[in-house]
mmCIF file of C-alpha atoms in Angstrom:
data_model
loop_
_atom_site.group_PDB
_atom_site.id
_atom_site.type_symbol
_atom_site.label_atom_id
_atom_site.label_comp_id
_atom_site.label_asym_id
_atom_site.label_seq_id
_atom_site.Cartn_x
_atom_site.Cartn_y
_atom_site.Cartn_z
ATOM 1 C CA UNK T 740 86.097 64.190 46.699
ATOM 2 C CA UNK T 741 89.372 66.129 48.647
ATOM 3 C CA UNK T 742 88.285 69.084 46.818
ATOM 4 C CA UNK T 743 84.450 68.687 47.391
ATOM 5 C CA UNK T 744 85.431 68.683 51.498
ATOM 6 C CA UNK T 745 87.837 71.605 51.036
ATOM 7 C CA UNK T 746 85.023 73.612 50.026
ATOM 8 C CA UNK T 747 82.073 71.807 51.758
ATOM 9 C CA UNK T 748 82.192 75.025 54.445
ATOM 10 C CA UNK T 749 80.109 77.873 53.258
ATOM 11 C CA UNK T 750 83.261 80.041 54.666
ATOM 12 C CA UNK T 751 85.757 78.327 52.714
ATOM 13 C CA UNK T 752 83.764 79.290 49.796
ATOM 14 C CA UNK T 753 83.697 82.755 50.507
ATOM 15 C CA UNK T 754 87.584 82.603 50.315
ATOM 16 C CA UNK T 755 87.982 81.199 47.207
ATOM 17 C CA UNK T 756 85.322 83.730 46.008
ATOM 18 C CA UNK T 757 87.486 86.515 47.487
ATOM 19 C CA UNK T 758 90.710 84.950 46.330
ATOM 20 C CA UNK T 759 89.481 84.673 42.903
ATOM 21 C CA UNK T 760 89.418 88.424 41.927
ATOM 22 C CA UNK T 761 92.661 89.591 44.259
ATOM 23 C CA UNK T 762 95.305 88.284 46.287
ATOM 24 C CA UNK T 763 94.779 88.819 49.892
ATOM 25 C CA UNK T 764 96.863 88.137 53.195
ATOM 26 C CA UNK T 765 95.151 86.494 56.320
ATOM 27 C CA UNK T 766 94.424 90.569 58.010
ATOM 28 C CA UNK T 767 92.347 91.838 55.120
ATOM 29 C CA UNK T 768 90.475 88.425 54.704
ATOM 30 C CA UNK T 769 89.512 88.246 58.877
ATOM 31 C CA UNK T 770 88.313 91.873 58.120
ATOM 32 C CA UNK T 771 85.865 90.625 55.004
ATOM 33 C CA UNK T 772 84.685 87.861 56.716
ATOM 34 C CA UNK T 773 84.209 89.383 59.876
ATOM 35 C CA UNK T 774 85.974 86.164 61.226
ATOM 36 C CA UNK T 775 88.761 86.062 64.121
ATOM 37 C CA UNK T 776 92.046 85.472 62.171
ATOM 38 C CA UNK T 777 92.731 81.714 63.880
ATOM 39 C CA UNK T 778 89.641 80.731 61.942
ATOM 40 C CA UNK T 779 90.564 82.245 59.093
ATOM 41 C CA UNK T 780 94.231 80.653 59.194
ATOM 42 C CA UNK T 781 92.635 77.296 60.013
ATOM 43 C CA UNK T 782 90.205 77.565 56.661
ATOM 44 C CA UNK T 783 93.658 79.254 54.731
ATOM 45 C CA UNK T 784 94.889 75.776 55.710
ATOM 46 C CA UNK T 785 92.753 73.341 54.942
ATOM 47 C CA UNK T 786 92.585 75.017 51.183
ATOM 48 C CA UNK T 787 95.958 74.681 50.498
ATOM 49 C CA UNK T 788 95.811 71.360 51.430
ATOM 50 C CA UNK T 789 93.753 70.557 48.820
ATOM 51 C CA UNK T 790 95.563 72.547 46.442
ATOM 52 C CA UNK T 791 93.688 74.987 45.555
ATOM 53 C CA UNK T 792 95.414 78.262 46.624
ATOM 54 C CA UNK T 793 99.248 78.909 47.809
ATOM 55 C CA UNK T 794 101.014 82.306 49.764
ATOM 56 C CA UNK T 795 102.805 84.534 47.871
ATOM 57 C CA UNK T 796 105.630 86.684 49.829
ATOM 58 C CA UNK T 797 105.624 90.316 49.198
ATOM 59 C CA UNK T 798 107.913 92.116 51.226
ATOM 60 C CA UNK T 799 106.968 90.781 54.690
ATOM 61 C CA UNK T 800 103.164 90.118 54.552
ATOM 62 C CA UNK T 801 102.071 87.005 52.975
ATOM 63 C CA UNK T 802 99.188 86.615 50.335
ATOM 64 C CA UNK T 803 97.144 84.255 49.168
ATOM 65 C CA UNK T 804 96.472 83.760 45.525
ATOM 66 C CA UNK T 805 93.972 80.872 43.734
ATOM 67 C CA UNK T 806 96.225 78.021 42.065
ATOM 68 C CA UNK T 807 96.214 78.470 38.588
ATOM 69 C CA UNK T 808 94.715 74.754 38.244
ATOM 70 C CA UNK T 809 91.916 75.341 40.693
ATOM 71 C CA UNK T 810 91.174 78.092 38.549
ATOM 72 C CA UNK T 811 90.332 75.503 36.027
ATOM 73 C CA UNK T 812 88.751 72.847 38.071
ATOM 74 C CA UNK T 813 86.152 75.724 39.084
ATOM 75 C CA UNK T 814 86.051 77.037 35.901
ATOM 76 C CA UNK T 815 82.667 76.778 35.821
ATOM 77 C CA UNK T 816 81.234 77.815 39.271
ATOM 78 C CA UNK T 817 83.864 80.456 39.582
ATOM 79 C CA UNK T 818 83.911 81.807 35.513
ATOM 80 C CA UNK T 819 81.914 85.057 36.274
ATOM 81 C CA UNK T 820 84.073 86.112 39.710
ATOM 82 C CA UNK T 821 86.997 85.501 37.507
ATOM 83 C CA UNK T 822 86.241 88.038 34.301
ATOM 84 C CA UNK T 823 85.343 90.385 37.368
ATOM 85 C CA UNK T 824 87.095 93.314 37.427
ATOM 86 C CA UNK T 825 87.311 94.257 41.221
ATOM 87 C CA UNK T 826 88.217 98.475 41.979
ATOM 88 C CA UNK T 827 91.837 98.527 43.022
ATOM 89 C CA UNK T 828 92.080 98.992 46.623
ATOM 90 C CA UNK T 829 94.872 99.987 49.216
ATOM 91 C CA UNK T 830 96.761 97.146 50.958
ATOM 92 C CA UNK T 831 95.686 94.634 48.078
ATOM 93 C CA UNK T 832 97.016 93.788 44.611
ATOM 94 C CA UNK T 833 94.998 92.435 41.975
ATOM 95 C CA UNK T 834 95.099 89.119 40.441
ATOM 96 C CA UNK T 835 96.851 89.378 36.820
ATOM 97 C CA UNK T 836 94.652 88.682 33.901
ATOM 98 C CA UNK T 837 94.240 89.346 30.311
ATOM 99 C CA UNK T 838 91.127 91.862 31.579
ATOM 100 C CA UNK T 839 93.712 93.653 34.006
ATOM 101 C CA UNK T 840 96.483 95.915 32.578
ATOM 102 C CA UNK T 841 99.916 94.513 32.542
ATOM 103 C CA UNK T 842 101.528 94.990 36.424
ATOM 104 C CA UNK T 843 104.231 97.793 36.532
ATOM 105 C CA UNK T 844 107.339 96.062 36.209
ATOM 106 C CA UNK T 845 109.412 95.599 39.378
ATOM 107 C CA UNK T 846 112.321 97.767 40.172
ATOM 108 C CA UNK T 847 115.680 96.077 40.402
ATOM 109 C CA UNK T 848 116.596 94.399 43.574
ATOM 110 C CA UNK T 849 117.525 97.086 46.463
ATOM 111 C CA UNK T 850 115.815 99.994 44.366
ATOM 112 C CA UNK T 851 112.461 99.974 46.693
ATOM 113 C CA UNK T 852 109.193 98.387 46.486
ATOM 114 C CA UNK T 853 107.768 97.984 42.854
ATOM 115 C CA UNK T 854 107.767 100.951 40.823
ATOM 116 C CA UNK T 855 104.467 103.425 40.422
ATOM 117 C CA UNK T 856 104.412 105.557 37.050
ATOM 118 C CA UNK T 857 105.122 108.835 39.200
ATOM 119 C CA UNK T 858 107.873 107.075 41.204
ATOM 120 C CA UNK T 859 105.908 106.914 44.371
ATOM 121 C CA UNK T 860 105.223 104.679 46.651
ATOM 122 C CA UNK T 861 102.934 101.719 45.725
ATOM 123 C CA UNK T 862 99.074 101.572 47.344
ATOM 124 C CA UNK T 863 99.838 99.167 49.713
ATOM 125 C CA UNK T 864 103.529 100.540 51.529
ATOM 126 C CA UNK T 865 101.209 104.076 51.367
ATOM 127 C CA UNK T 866 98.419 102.637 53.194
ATOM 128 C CA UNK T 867 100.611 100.855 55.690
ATOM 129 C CA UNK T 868 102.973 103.778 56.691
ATOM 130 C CA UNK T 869 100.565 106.699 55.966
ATOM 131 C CA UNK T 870 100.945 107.568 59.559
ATOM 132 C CA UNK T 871 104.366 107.666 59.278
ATOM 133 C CA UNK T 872 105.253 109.777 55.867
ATOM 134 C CA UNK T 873 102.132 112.347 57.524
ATOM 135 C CA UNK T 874 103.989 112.488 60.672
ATOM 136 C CA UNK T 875 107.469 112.682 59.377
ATOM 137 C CA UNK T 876 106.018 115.319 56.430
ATOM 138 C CA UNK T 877 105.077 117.610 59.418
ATOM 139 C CA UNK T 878 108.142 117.509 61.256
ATOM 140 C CA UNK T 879 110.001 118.333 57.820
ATOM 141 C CA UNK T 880 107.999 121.030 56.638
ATOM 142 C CA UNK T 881 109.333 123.232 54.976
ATOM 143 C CA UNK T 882 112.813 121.466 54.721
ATOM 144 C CA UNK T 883 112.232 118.434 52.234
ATOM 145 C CA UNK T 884 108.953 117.819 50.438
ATOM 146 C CA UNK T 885 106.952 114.955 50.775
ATOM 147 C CA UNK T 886 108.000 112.875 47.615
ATOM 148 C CA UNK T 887 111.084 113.463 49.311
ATOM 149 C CA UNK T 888 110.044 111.765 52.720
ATOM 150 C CA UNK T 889 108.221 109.203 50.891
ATOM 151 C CA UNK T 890 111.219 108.380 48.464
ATOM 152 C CA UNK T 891 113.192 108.035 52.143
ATOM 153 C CA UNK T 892 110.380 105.573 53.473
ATOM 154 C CA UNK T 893 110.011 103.461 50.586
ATOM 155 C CA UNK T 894 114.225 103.104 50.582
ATOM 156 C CA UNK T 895 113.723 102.547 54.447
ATOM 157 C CA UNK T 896 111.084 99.769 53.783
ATOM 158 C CA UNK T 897 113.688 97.800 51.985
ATOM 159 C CA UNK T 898 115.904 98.122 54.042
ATOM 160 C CA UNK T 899 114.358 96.772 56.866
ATOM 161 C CA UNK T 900 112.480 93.770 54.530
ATOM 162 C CA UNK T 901 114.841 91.345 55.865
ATOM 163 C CA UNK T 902 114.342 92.474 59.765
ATOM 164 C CA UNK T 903 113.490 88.992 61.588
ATOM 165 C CA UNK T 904 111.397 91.148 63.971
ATOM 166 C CA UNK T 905 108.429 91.772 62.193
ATOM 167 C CA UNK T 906 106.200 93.303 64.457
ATOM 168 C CA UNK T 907 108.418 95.821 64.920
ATOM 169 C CA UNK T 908 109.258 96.806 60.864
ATOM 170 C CA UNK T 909 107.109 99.870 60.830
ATOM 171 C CA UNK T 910 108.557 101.654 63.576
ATOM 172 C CA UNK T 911 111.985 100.252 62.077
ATOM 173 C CA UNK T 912 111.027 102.082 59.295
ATOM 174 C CA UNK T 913 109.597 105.659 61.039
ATOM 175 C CA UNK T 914 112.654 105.411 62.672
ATOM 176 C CA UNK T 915 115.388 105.019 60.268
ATOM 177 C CA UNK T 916 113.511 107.152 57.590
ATOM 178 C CA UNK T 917 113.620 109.724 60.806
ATOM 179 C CA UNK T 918 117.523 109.854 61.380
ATOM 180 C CA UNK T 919 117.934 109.665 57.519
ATOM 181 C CA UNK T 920 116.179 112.686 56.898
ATOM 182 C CA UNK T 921 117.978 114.431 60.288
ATOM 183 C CA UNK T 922 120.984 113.473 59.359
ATOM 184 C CA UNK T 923 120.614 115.038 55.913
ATOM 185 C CA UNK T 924 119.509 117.806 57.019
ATOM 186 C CA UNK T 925 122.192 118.733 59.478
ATOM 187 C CA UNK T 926 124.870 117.781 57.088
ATOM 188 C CA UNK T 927 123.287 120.695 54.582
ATOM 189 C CA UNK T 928 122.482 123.067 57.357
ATOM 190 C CA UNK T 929 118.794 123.055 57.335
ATOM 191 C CA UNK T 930 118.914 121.596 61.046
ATOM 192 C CA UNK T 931 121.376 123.166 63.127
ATOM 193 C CA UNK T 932 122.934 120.646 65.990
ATOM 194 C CA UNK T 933 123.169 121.517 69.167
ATOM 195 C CA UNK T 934 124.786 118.731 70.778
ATOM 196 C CA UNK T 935 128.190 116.458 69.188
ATOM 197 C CA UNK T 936 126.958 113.777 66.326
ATOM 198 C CA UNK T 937 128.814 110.599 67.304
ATOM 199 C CA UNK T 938 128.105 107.530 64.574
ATOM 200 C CA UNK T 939 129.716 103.912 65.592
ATOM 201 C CA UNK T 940 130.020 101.875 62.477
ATOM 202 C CA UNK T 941 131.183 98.060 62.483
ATOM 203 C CA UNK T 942 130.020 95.307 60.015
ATOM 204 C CA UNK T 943 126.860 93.759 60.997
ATOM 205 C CA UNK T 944 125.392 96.895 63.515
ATOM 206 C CA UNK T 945 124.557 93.718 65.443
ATOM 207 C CA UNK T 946 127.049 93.796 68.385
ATOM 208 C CA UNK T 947 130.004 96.244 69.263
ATOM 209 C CA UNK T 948 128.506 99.410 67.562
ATOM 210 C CA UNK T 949 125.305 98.923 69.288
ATOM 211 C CA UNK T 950 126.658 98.533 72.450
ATOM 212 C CA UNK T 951 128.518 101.800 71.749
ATOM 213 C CA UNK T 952 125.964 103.368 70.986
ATOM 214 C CA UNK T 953 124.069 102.439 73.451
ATOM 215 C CA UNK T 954 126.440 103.131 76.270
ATOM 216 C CA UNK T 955 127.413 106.619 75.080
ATOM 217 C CA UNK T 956 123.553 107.351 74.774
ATOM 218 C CA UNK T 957 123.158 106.098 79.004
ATOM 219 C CA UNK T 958 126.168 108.342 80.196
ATOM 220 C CA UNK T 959 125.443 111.564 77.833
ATOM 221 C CA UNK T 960 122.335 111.920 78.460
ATOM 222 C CA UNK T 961 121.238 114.027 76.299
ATOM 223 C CA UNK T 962 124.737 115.874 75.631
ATOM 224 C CA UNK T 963 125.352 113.616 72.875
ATOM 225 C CA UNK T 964 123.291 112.522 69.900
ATOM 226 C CA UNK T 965 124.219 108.866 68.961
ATOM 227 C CA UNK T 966 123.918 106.846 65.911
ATOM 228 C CA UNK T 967 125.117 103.084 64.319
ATOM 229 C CA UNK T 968 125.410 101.429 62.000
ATOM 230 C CA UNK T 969 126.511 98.530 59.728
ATOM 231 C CA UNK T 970 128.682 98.137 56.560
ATOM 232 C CA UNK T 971 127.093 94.909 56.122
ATOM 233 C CA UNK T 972 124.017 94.880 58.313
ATOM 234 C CA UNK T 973 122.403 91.533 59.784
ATOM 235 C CA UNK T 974 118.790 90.990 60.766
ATOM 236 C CA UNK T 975 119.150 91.013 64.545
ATOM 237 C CA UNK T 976 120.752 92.017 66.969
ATOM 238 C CA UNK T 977 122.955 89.323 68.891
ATOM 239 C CA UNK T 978 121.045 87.673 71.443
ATOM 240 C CA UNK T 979 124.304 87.819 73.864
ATOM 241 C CA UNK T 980 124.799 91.061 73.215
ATOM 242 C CA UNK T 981 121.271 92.342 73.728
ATOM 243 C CA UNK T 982 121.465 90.012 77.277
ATOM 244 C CA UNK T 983 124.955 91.653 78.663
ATOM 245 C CA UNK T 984 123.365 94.941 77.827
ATOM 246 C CA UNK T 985 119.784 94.086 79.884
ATOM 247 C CA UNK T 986 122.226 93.055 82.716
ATOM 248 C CA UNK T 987 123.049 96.991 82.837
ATOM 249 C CA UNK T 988 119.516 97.522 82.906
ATOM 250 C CA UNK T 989 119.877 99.067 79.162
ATOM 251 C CA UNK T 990 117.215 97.705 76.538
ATOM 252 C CA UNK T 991 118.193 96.812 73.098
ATOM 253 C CA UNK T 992 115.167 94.885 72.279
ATOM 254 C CA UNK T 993 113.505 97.395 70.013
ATOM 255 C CA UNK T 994 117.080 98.412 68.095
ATOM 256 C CA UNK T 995 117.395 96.835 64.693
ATOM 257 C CA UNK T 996 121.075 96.458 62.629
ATOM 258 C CA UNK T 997 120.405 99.842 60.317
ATOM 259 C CA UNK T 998 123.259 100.495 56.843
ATOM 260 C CA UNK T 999 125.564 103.022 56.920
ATOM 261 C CA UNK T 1000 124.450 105.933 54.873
ATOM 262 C CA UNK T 1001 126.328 108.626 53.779
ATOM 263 C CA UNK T 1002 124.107 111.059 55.855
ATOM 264 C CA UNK T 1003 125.056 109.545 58.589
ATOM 265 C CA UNK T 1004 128.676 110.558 57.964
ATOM 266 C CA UNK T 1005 127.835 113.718 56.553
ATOM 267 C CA UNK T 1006 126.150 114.405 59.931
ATOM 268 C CA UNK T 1007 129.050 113.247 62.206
ATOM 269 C CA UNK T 1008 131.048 114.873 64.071
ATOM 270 C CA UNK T 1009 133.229 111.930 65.414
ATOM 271 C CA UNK T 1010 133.293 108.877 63.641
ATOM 272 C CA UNK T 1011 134.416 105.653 65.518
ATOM 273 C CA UNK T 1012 134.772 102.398 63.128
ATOM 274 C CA UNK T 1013 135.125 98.649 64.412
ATOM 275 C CA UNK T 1014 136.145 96.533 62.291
ATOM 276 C CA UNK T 1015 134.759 97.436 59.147
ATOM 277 C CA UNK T 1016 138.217 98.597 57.421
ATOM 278 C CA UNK T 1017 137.749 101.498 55.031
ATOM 279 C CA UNK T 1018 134.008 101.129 54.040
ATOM 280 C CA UNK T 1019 133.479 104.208 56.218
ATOM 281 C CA UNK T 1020 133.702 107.217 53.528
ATOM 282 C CA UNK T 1021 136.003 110.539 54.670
ATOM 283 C CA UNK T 1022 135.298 113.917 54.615
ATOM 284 C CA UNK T 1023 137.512 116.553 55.988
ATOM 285 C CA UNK T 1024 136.628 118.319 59.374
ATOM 286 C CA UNK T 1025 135.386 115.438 61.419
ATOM 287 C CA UNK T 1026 137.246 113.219 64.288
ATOM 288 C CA UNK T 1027 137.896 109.627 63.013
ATOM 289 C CA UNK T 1028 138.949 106.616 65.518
ATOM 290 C CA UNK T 1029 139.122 102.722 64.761
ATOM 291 C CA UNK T 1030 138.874 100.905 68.045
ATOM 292 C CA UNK T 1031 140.110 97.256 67.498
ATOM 293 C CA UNK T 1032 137.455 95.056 69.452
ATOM 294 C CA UNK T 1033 137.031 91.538 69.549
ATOM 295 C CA UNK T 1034 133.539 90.781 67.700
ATOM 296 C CA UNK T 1035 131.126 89.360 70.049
ATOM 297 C CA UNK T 1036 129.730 87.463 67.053
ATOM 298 C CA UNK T 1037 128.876 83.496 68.046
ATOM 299 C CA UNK T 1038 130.805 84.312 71.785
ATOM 300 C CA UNK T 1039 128.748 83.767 75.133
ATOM 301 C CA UNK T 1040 127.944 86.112 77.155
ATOM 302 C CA UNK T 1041 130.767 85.574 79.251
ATOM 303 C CA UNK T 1042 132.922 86.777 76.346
ATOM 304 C CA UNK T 1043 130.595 89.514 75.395
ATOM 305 C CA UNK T 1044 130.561 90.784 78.836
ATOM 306 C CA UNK T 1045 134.371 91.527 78.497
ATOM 307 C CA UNK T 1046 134.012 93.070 74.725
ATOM 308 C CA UNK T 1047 130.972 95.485 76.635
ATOM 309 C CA UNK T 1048 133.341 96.116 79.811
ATOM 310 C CA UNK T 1049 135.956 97.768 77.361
ATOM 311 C CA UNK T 1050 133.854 99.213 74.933
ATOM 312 C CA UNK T 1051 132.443 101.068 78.133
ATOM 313 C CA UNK T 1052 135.639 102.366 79.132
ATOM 314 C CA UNK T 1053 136.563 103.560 75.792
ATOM 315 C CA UNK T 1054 132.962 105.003 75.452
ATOM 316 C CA UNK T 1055 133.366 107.476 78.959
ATOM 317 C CA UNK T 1056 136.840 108.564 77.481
ATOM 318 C CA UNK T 1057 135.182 109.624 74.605
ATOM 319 C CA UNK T 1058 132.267 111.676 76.240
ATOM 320 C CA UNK T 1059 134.556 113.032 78.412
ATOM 321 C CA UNK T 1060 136.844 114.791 75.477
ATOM 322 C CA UNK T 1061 133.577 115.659 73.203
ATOM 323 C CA UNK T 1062 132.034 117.263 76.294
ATOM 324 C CA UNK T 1063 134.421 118.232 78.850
ATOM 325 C CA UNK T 1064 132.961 118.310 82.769
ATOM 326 C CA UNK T 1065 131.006 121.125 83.427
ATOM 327 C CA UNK T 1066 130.573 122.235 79.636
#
C-alpha cells in the first residue's frame, strides 16, 4: 500500500521511469520534468521514503539511483525501461547493468575524478567546467596544451571536493587551476613577472596566511603578486578570521584554503612560512622567512584581532624591502 501512494502521482512515476535507466541529481531531473526543483525535491522525498530510490555522492552533486529491491518489486511494470539502453549523456552516468559495459575503474584516492581511457576528464567534470578549461585554454595558448589545462582542472576539482562552500567550487576551481598554471609557467620562463611573487604558507591556509595575503595584496596594490597556501589545507576559512578582516573593510568570503604546490614555490620570489615547519620545499635564489604567529585557530575575534594587528605590521615591512618607496 506505502509503495502504491509513493507512486500514486503521475510525476513520481516519471522519476522512477527516469531513474530506472540512469542516475540523476535533483538539476537534471527539474530540467526533464520541466518542474521547479522544490517540487522535484519534495517528490525525491517522498520516494525514498518508501524505499524505493537512495542519493549517491559523487564528488559534490548528489544522485539518485533506483534501490536495487524496487527494481524487483517493479520488475514487471518497469522490465522494458530497465533492458533500455539510454545514449550516454554529459552530466549523467549510467546505471550499471549486465547490458552496459563494465564502468572504468576509479582512480586511487587524490589521483582526480574517475579515470577515462585517454586520461581525460570524465563527461560530467567536462560539461560542468567547459567554460573554464575553454577560457583558461585561450589564455594559455600557445604555452601548455589543453590536455595539459584539463589534467590541471581535473587535479583542481579534487582538490577543492571537500570545499564546504559549494556554490562557490567552480570558480574555486577556475581559480586555482589559474595560479597553477601561472605559477608554472613563470617558474619555467614562459611568463615573465613583472612584479615580486610573495607565497605565505601555514598549515590549514585557513587563518594567518590568508590574512597575509590578504593584507600585502590591500597595501601593494598591484606592486606585488600574492599567493597562500596550506601544508594541510582545511575546508574554510575561519569564521573569526574572515570577520577581523571585514572589520578592515577587506573581503575574504570568496577565498578558499588552496595546497601548497610546488609551482607555487617554483614561482616565488619570497617565501614566508607560519607554522608549518619544513613542509615548505627549498630552492636556491629565493628569500625565505618563518614568522612565529600565534594560530588564530578556535580564538575569538578578540584574539584574532591581535594575531591580524601583527601580521599587518610584519606585512608593510615586507612590502617596503621588496619594493622600496618610489621604485
Amino acid at each position: 500500500m506505502e509503495l502504491a501512494r509513493a507512486l500514486g502521482d503521475p510525476l513520481r512515476w516519471r522519476i522512477v521511469e527516469l531513474l530506472a535507466t540512469e542516475q540523476l541529481c535533483v538539476a537534471h531531473l527539474a530540467e526533464e520534468l520541466q518542474a521547479a526543483q522544490p517540487l522535484v525535491s519534495h517528490h525525491l522525498k517522498v520516494l525514498r521514503e518508501a524505499e524505493l530510490i537512495e542519493p549517491d555522492r559523487y564528488r559534490y552533486w548528489t544522485y539518485y539511483r533506483l534501490r536495487p529491491g524496487a527494481l524487483v518489486r517493479l520488475a514487471a511494470t518497469l522490465g522494458l525501461l530497465a533492458r533500455s539502453d539510454p545514449s550516454p549523456a554529459a552530466c549523467r552516468r549510467l546505471v550499471p547493468g549486465p547490458e552496459h559495459a563494465p564502468p572504468t575503474p576509479a582512480r586511487p584516492p587524490g589521483q582526480g575524478g574517475p579515470a577515462m581511457p585517454d586520461g581525460r576528464l570524465d563527461p560530467l567534470s567536462r560539461a560542468t567546467f567547459a567554460r573554464s578549461i575553454e577560457s583558461l585554454a585561450e589564455e594559455f595558448r600557445g604555452i601548455y596544451s589543453l590536455e595539459t589545462i584539463e589534467r590541471f582542472v581535473d587535479e583542481s576539482i579534487d582538490r577543492m571536493a571537500g570545499a564546504r562552500v559549494v556554490d562557490f567550487i567552480p570558480l574555486f576551481v577556475h581559480r586555482f587551476s589559474r595560479e597553477q598554471l601561472r605559477a608554472l609557467a613563470q617558474a619555467e620562463g614562459a611568463i615573465i613577472k613583472d612584479v615580486p611573487e610573495v607565497l605565505f604558507v601555514c598549515v590549514h591556509n585557513a587563518g594567518r596566511s590568508q590574512m597575509a595575503a590578504a593584507l600585502l595584496d590591500h597595501h601593494a596594490k598591484g606592486r606585488v603578486h600574492v599567493r597562500s597556501a596550506g601544508s594541510a589545507p582545511g575546508d574554510q576559512i575561519n569564521p573569526a578570521v574572515m570577520a577581523a578582516m571585514d572589520e578592515w573593510g577587506i573581503d575574504l568570503s570568496r577565498e578558499f584554503p588552496k595546497p601548497l604546490t610546488d609551482e607555487f614555490v617554483k614561482a616565488a620570489d619570497a617565501v614566508i612560512t607560519m607554522g608549518c615547519g619544513d613542509a615548505c620545499p627549498i630552492y636556491p635564489g629565493k628569500r625565505y622567512e618563518d614568522w612565529e604567529l600565534q594560530d588564530p585557530a578556535g580564538q575569538p575575534v578578540e584574539v584574532v584581532r591581535r594575531i591580524r594587528d601583527d601580521i599587518d605590521t610584519r606585512v608593510q615591512q615586507l612590502l617596503a624591502e621588496l619594493v622600496p618607496a618610489g621604485a
